[in-house]
XYZ file of C-alpha atoms in Angstrom:
410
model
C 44.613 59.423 -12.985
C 44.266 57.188 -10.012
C 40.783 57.739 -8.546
C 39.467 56.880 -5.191
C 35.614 56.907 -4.725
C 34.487 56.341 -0.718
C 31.244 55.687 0.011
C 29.263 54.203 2.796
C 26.322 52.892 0.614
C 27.077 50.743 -2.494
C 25.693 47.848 -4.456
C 24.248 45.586 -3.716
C 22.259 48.204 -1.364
C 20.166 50.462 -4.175
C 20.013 53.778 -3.598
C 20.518 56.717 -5.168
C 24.388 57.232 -3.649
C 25.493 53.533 -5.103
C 24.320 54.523 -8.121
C 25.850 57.731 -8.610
C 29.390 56.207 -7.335
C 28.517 53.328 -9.892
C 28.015 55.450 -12.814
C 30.659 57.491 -12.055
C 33.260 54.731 -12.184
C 32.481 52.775 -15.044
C 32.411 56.511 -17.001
C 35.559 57.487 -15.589
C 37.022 54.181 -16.556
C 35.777 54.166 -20.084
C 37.767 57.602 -20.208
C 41.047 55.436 -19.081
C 41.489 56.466 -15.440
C 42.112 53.350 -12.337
C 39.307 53.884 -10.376
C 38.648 52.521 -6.847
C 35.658 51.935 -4.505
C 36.327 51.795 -1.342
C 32.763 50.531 0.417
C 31.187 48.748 3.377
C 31.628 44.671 3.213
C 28.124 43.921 2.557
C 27.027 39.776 3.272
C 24.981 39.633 -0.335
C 27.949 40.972 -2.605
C 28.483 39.210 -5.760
C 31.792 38.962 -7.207
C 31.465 40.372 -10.444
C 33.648 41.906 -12.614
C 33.439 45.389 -11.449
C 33.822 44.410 -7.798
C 37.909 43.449 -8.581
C 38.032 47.500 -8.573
C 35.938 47.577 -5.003
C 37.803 47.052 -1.627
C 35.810 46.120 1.357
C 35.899 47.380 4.318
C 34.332 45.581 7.309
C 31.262 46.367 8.628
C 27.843 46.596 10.578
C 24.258 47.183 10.237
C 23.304 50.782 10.721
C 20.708 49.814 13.725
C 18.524 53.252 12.840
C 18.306 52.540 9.419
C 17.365 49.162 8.147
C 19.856 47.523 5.018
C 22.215 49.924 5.671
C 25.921 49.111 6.976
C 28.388 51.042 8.511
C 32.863 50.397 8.795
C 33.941 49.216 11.743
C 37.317 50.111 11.413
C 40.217 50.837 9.230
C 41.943 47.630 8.207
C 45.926 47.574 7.726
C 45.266 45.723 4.232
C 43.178 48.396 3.391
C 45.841 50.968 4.032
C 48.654 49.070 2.644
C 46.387 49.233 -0.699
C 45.329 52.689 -0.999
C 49.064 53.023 -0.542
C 50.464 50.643 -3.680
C 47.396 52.492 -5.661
C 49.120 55.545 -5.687
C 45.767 57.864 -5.671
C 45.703 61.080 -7.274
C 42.400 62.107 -5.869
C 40.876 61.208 -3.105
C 36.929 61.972 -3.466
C 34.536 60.843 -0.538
C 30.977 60.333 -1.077
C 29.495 60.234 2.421
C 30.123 61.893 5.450
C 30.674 59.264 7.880
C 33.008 55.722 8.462
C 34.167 55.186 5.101
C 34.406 58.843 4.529
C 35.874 59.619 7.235
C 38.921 56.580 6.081
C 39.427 58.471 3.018
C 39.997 62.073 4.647
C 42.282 60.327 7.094
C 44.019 58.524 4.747
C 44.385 61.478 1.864
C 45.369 63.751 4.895
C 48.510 61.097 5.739
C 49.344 60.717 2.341
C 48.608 64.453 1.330
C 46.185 63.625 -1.341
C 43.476 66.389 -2.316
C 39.764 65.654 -1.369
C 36.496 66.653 -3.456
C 33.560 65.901 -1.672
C 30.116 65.289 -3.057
C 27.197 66.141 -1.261
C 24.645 63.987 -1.830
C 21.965 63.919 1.583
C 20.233 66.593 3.126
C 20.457 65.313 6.504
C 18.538 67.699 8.059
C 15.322 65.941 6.495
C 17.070 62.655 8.001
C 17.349 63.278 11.679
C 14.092 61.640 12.505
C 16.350 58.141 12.121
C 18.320 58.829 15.381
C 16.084 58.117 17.925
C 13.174 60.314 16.691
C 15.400 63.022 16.275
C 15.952 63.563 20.146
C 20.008 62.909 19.569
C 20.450 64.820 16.562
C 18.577 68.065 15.426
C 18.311 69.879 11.818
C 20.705 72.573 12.912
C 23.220 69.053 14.625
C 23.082 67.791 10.630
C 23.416 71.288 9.198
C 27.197 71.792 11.292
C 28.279 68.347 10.410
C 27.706 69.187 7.081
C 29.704 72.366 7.097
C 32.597 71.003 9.233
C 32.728 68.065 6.565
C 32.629 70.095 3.345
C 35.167 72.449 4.558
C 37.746 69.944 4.931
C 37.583 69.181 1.143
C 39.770 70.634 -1.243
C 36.071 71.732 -3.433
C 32.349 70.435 -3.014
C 30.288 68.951 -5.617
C 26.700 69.942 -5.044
C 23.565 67.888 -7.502
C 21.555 71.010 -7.701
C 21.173 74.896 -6.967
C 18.912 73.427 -4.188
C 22.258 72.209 -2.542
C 24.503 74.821 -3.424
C 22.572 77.555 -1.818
C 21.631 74.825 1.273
C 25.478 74.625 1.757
C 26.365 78.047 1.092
C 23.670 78.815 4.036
C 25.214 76.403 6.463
C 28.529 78.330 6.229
C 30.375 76.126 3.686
C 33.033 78.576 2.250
C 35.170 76.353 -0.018
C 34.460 76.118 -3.559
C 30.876 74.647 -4.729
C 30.711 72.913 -8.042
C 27.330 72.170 -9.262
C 27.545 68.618 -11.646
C 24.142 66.919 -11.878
C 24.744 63.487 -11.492
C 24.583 61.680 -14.837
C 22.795 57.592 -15.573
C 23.571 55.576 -18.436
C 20.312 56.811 -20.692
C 20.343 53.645 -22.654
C 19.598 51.525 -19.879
C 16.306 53.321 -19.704
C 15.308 53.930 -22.912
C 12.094 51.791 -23.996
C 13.798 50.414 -26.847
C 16.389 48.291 -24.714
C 13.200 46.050 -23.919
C 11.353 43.844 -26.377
C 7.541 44.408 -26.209
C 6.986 40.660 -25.028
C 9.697 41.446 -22.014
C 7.187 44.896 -21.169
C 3.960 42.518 -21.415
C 5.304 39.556 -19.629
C 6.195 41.797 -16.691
C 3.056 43.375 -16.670
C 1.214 40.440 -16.376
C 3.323 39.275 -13.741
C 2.094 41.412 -11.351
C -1.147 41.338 -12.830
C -1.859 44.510 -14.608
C -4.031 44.513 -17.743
C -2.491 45.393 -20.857
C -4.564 48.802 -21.512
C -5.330 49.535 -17.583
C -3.959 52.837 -16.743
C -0.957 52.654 -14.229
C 0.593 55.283 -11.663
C 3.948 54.232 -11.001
C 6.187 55.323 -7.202
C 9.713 53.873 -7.780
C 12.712 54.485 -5.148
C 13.483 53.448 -1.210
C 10.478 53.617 1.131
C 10.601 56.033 3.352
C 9.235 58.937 4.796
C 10.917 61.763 3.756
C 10.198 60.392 0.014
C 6.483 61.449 1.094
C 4.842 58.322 -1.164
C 1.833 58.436 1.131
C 0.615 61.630 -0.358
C -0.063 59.362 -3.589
C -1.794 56.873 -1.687
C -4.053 58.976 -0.077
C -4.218 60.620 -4.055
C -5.647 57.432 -5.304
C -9.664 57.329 -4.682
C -9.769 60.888 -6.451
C -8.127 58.942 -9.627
C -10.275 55.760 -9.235
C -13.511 57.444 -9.237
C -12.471 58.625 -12.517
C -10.569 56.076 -13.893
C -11.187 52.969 -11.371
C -9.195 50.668 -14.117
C -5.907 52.326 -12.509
C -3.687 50.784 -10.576
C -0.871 52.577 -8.478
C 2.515 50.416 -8.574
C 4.852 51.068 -5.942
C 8.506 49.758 -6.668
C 10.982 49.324 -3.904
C 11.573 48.323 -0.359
C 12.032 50.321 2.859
C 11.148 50.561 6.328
C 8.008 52.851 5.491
C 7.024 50.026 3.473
C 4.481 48.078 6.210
C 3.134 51.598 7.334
C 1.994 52.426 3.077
C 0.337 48.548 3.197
C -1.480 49.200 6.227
C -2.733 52.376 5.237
C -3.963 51.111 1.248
C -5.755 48.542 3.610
C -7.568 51.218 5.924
C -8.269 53.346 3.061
C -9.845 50.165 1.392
C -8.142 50.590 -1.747
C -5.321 47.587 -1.217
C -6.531 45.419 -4.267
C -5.522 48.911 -6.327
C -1.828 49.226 -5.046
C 0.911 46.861 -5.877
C 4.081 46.592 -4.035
C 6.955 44.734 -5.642
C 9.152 44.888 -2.865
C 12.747 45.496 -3.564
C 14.625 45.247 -6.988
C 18.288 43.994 -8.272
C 19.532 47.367 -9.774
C 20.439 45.379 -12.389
C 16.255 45.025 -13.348
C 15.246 48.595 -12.593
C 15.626 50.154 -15.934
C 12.355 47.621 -17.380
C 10.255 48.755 -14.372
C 9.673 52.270 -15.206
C 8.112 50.448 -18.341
C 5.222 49.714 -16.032
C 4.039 53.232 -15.718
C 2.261 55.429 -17.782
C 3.260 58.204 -15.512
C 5.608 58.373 -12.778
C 4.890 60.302 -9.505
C 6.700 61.594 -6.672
C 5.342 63.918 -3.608
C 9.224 64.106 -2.211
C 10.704 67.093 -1.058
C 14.045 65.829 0.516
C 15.646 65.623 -2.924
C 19.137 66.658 -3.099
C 18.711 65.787 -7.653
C 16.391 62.561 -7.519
C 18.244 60.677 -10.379
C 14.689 58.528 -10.656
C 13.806 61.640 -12.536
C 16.250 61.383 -14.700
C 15.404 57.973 -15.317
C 11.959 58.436 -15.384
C 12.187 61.068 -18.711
C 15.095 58.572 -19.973
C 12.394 56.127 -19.946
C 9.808 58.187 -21.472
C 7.384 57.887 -18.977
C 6.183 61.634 -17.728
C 6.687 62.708 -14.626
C 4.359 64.297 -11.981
C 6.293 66.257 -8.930
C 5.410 68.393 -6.476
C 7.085 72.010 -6.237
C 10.632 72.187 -4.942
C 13.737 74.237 -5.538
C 15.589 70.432 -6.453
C 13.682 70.399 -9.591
C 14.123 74.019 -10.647
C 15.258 73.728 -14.689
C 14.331 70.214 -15.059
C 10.481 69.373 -14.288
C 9.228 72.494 -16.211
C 5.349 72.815 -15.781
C 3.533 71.238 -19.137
C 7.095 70.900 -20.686
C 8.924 68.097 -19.034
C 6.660 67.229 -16.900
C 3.694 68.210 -14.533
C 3.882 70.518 -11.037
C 1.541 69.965 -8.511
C 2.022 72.528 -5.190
C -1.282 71.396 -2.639
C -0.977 67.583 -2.284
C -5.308 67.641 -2.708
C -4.413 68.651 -6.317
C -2.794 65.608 -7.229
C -5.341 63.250 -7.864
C -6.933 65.883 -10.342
C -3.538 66.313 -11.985
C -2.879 62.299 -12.110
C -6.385 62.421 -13.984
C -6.194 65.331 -16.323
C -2.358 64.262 -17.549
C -4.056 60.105 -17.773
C -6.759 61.557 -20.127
C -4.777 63.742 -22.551
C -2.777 60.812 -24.798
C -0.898 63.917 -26.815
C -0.004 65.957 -23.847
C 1.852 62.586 -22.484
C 3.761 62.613 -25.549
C 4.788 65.975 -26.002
C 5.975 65.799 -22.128
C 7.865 62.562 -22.616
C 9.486 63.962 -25.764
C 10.935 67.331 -24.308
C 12.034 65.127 -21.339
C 14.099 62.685 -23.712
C 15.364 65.796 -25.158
C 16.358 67.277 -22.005
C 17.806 63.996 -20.290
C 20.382 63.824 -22.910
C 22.763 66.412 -20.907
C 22.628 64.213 -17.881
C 24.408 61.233 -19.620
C 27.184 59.406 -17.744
C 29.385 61.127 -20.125
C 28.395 64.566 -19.278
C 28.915 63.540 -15.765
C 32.471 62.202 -16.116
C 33.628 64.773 -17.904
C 32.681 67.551 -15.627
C 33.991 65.716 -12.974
C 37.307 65.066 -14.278
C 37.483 68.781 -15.597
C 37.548 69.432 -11.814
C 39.817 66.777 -11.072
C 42.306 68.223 -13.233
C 41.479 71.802 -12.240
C 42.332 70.824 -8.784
C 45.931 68.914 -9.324
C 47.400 71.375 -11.449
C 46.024 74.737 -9.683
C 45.774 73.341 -6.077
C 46.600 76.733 -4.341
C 42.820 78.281 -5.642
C 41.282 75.757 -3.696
C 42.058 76.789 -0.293
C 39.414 79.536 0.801
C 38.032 80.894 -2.467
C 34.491 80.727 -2.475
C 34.261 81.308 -6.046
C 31.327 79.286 -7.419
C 31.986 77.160 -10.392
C 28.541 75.798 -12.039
C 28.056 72.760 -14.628
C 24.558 73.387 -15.818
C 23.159 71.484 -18.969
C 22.684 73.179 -22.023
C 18.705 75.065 -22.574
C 16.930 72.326 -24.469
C 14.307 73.288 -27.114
C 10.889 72.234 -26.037
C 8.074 71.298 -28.494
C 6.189 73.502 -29.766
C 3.208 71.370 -30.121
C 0.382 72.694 -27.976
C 0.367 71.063 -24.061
């Protein structure tokens, strides 16, 4: 098949909608299918390999949202391409300019659309002017009007499904988690001199416990609440150190407040991160952490138990089926409990293990592979029954196989 992915957010900008259209290509590549990005012209782009497969279109910075870009147009050359390409399947990422080029352009050339949802924007609206332009229930018909021009929707999660469902979206709803290569993760790609050097780098002690926050800055990801988590966990383990990788524009507001809670000389920002390096980071942590409930999957969850680092999350219908309470991980609901659960998890060595084991277990059904392979199921679902796809609402649901935890007592 010829396969079109548009998206308005793509490498070299790190997020968690890059890399799902980055994982997704390479996969369905390796499974012999011409893929194509079409993306925002970005000034830092490096001319790879992979980006021969990537057209360009030109671009802006988003002014609400800093290191984002948005099209500016639709170039002729651009056109004149997606027309030699022949596309089978046209399937937009994102909602707006570059989105918006691919329904236009599968429309003219009658080419079906599948649309991923990846954003609950209604968490987002604070971006547009404080949320005075645009309100939740603005996001929530934009959504709708955009997932009911598709041919089907992929949804992450139940979380989204039922989120769409409730906005009035009536055409089909797949739900594919988005995959990550696992291997990339895994503690064994890095040498134990690579893991020590790295540490030092940033100046953590070899045996010195460490709390690790890992994604894009901002506040809907709700990293604050692990801030103001730390002076429970330091005045029972004051060797720890919280480690906060990534950049955003939330970032100045989390330094100011480590300094007015006196507690800056126990939080480390790294600022941002090639994509490239992520993977060695997670090494850094002896447990990973995340307050966020604006998750539409959180693929640094999947990382996280790729990595086998165990994760601590607060309560919410995204993590349903993964994060399973002294299984895969730990579930905090009050955010004045999490500095006692940081602690109690910290302190028990075989509970750590029997957590990061399950999760390894469990992360193996969200490989790349997996991914692909549901993907282009529904790909070829769609070209050779396209008449089912115009109003059913019938729900069609990917979910990874039940995994079999460890017995050993959590």
């Amino acid at each position: 098949m010829n396969i079109g992915l548009f998206t308005d957010t793509f490498m070299p900008q790190i997020n968690g909608v890059g890399t799902s259209v980055t994982t997704l290509a390479k996969a369905l590549r390796a499974k012999g299918h011409n893929v194509y990005i079409f993306a925002p012209w970005a000034p830092d782009t490096k001319q790879d390999e992979d980006e021969k497969f990537v057209i360009r279109m030109p671009s802006m910075p988003f002014i609400f949202l800093k290191g984002f870009r948005v099209g500016l147009c639709y170039p002729p050359t651009a056109i004149r391409k997606i027309h030699k390409l022949k596309l089978d399947i046209v399937h937009t990422q994102t909602e707006f300019s570059v989105g918006i080029f691919g329904r236009i352009l599968a429309k003219a050339y009658n080419i079906p659309v599948i649309h991923t949802y990846h954003t609950m924007y209604e968490d987002y609206v604070h971006y547009i002017l404080g949320g005075k332009v645009l309100d939740k229930d603005d996001a929530r018909t934009m959504s709708k009007i955009c997932c009911n021009s598709a041919r089907a929707v992929i949804a992450p999660t139940d979380k989204v499904y039922h989120a769409l469902r409730s906005y009035g979206v009536t055409k089909p709803i797949y739900t594919i988690p988005t995959g990550i290569n696992i291997e990339k993760f895994r503690k064994n790609h890095f040498s134990g001199e690579e893991i020590r050097n790295l540490r030092k780098k940033y100046g953590l002690r070899e045996n010195a416990s460490t709390i690790l926050v890992l994604g894009r800055i901002a506040k809907e990801k709700s990293m604050d609440v692990v801030i103001k988590a730390m002076p429970s966990v330091l005045e029972i383990i004051p060797e720890a150190r919280l480690i906060v990788v990534g950049d955003g524009p939330y970032k100045e507001i989390l330094e100011n407040l480590s300094k007015d809670m006196g507690i800056a000389d126990k939080i480390i920002f790294t600022g941002a991160i090639p994509w490239t390096d992520i993977g060695i980071y997670y090494q850094l942590g002896d447990v990973f952490v995340t307050a966020s409930v604006s998750e539409t999957q959180g693929l640094t969850f999947a990382e996280s138990m790729a990595a086998g680092v165990p994760i601590i999350a607060k309560k919410d219908s995204s993590i349903e089926g993964v994060i399973v309470d002294g299984k895969t991980g730990v579930v905090f609901e009050n955010d004045n409990d999490l500095g006692c659960k940081i602690c109690s998890l910290l302190s028990d060595k075989d509970k750590m293990k029997v957590i990061a084991e399950n999760a390894s277990a469990y992360v193996e059904s969200l490989s790349a592979e997996a991914f692909a392979n549901n993907v282009e199921a529904l790909y070829k679902d769609i070209l050779s029954s396209p008449d089912k796809f115009g109003i059913s609402p019938e729900r069609k649901i990917h979910i990874p196989k039940p995994i079999k935890f460890s017995h050993k007592k959590t």
